[in-house]
mmCIF file of C-alpha atoms in Angstrom:
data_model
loop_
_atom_site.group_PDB
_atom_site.id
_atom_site.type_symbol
_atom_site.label_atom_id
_atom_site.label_comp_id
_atom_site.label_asym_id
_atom_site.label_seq_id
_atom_site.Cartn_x
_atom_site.Cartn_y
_atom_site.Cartn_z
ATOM 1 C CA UNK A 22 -96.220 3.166 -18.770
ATOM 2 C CA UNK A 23 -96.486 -1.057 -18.683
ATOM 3 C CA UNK A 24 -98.177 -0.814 -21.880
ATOM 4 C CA UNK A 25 -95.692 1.391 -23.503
ATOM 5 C CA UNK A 26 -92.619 -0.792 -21.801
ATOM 6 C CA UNK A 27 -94.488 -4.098 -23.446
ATOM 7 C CA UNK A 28 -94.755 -2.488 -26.855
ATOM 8 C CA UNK A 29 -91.114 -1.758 -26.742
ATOM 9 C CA UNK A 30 -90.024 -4.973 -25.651
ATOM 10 C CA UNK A 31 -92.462 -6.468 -28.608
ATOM 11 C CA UNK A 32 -90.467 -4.447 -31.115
ATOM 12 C CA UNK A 33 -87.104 -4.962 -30.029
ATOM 13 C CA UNK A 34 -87.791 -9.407 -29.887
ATOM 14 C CA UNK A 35 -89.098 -8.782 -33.186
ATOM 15 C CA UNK A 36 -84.750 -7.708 -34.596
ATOM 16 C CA UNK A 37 -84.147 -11.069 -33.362
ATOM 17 C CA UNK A 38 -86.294 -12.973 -35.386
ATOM 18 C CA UNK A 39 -85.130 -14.826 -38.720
ATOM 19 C CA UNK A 40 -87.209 -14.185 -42.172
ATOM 20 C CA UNK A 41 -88.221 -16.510 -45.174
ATOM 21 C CA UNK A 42 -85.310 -18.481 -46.651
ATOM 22 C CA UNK A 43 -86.052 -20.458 -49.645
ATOM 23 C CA UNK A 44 -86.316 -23.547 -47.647
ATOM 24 C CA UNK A 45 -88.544 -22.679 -45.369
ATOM 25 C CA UNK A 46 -92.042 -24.522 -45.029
ATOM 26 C CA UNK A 47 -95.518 -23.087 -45.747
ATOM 27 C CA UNK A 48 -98.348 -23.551 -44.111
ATOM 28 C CA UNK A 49 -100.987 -26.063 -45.432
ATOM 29 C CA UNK A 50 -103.057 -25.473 -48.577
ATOM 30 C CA UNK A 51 -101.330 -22.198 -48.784
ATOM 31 C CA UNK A 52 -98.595 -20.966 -51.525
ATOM 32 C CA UNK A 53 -96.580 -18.105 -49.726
ATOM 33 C CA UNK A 54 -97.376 -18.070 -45.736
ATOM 34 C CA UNK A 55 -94.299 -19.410 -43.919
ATOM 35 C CA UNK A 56 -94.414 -21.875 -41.372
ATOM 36 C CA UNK A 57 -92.198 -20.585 -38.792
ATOM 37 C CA UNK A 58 -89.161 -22.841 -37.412
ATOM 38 C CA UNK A 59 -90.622 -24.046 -34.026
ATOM 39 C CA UNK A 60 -93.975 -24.378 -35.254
ATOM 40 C CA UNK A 61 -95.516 -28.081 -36.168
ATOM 41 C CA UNK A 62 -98.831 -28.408 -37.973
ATOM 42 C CA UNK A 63 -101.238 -31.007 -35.917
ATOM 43 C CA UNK A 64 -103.232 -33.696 -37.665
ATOM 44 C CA UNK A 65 -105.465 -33.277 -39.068
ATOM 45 C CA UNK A 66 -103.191 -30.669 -40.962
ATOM 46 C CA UNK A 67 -105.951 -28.330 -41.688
ATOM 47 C CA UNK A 68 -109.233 -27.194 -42.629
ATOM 48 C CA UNK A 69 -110.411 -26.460 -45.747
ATOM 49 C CA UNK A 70 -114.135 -24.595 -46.749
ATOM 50 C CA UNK A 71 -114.705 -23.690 -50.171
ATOM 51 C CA UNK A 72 -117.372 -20.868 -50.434
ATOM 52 C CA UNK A 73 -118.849 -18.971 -53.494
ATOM 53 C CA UNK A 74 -116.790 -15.905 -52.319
ATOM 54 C CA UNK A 75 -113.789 -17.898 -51.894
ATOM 55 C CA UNK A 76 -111.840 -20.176 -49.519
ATOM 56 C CA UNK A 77 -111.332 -20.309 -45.526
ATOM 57 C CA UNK A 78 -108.299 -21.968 -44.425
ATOM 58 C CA UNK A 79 -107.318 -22.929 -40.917
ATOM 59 C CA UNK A 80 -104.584 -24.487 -39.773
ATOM 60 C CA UNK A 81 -103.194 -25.854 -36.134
ATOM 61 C CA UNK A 82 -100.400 -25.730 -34.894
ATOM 62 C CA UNK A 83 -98.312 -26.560 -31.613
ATOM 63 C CA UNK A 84 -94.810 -25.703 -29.854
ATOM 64 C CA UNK A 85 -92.632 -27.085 -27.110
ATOM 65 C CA UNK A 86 -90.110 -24.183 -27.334
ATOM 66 C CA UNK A 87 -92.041 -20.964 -28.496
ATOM 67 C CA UNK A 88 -94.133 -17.917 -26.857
ATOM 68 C CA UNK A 89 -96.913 -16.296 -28.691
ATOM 69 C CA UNK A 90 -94.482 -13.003 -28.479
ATOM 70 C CA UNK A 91 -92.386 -15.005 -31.067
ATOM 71 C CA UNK A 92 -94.644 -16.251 -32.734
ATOM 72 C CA UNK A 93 -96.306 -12.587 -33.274
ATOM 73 C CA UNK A 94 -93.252 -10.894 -33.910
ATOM 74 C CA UNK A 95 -91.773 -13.443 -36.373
ATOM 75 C CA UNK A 96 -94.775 -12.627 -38.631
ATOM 76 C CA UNK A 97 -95.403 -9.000 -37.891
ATOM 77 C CA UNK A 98 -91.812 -9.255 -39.886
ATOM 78 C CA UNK A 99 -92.200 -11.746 -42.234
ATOM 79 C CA UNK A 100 -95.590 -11.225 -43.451
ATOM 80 C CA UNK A 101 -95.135 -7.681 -44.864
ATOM 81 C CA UNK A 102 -91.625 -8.347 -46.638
ATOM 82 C CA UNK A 103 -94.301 -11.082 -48.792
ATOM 83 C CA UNK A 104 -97.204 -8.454 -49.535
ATOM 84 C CA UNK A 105 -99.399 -8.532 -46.211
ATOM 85 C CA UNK A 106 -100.284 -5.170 -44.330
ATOM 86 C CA UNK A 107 -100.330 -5.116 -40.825
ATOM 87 C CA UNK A 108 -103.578 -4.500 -39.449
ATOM 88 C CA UNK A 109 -103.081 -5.293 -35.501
ATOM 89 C CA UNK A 110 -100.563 -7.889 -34.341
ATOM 90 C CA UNK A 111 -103.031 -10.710 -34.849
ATOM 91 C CA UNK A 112 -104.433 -9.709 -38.370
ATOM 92 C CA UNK A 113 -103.361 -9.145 -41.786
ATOM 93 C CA UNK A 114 -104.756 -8.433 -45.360
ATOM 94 C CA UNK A 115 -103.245 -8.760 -48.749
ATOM 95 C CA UNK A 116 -106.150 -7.246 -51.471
ATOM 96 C CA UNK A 117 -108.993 -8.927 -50.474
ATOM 97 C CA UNK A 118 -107.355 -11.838 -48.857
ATOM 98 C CA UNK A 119 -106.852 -11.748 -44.779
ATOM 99 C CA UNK A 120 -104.844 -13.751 -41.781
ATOM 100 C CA UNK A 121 -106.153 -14.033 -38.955
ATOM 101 C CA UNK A 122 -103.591 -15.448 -35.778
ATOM 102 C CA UNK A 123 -105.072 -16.580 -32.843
ATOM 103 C CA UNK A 124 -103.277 -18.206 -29.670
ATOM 104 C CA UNK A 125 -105.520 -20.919 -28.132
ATOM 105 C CA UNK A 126 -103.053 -21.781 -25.505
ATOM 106 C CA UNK A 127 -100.326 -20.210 -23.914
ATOM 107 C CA UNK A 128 -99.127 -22.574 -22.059
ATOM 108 C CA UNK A 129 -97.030 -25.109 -23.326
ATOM 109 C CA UNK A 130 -97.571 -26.250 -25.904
ATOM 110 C CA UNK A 131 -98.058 -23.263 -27.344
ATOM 111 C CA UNK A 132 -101.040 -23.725 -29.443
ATOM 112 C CA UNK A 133 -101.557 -21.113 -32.339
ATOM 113 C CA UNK A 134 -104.435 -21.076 -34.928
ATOM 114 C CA UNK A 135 -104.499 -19.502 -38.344
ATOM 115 C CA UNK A 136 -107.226 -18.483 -39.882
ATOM 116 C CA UNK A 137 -106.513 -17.371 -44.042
ATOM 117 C CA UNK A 138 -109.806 -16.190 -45.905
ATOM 118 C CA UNK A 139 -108.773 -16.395 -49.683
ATOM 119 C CA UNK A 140 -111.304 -13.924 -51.642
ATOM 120 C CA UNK A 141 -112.299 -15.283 -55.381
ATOM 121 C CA UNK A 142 -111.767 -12.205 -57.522
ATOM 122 C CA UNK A 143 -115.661 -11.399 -58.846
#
């Protein structure tokens, strides 16, 4: 019954949460993934390995003012509206390309860590 009363409250945060404007910030070395108002990438601004199957991006970032239920649910919106399927509320794939969210600390500052795998197409 908890689980089912979390899930619900997950879904309803998630109608309060804004979606990509046109001047809204991406995050590092990416094209399309939004940076979400409240979120601010730390220096070094990210992480960049080029591989022979393609490209692994990660990027950290902090917040003073923002849960990881936001943080999930802002993207669990915004990321399909651009493409992405839902795969759990942590993970998402586009073709062969996936994002991985991870929170590394929930308490504040909030520290969240993204994890894209770009796939070259062979």
């Amino acid at each position: 019954m908890k689980n089912i009363i979390r899930i619900l409250i997950f879904c309803l945060g998630c109608f309060c949460v804004k979606t990509v404007s046109a001047t809204e910030k991406f995050l590092p070395e990416t094209e399309d993934i939004p940076l979400m108002d409240g979120l601010i990438v730390q220096s070094p601004a990210d992480l960049n390995f080029d591989t022979p199957e393609g490209q692994i991006i990660i990027v950290e970032t902090i917040s003073t003012n923002l849960t990881k239920e936001q943080v999930y649910c802002y993207y669990a919106k915004t990321l399909p509206e651009i493409g992405w399927k839902q795969i759990t509320d942590k993970q998402y794939i586009r073709e062969k390309d996936t994002i991985l969210i991870k929170t590394i600390q929930e308490k504040q500052p909030l520290k969240i860590h993204f994890e894209i795998t770009v796939m070259n197409n062979l």
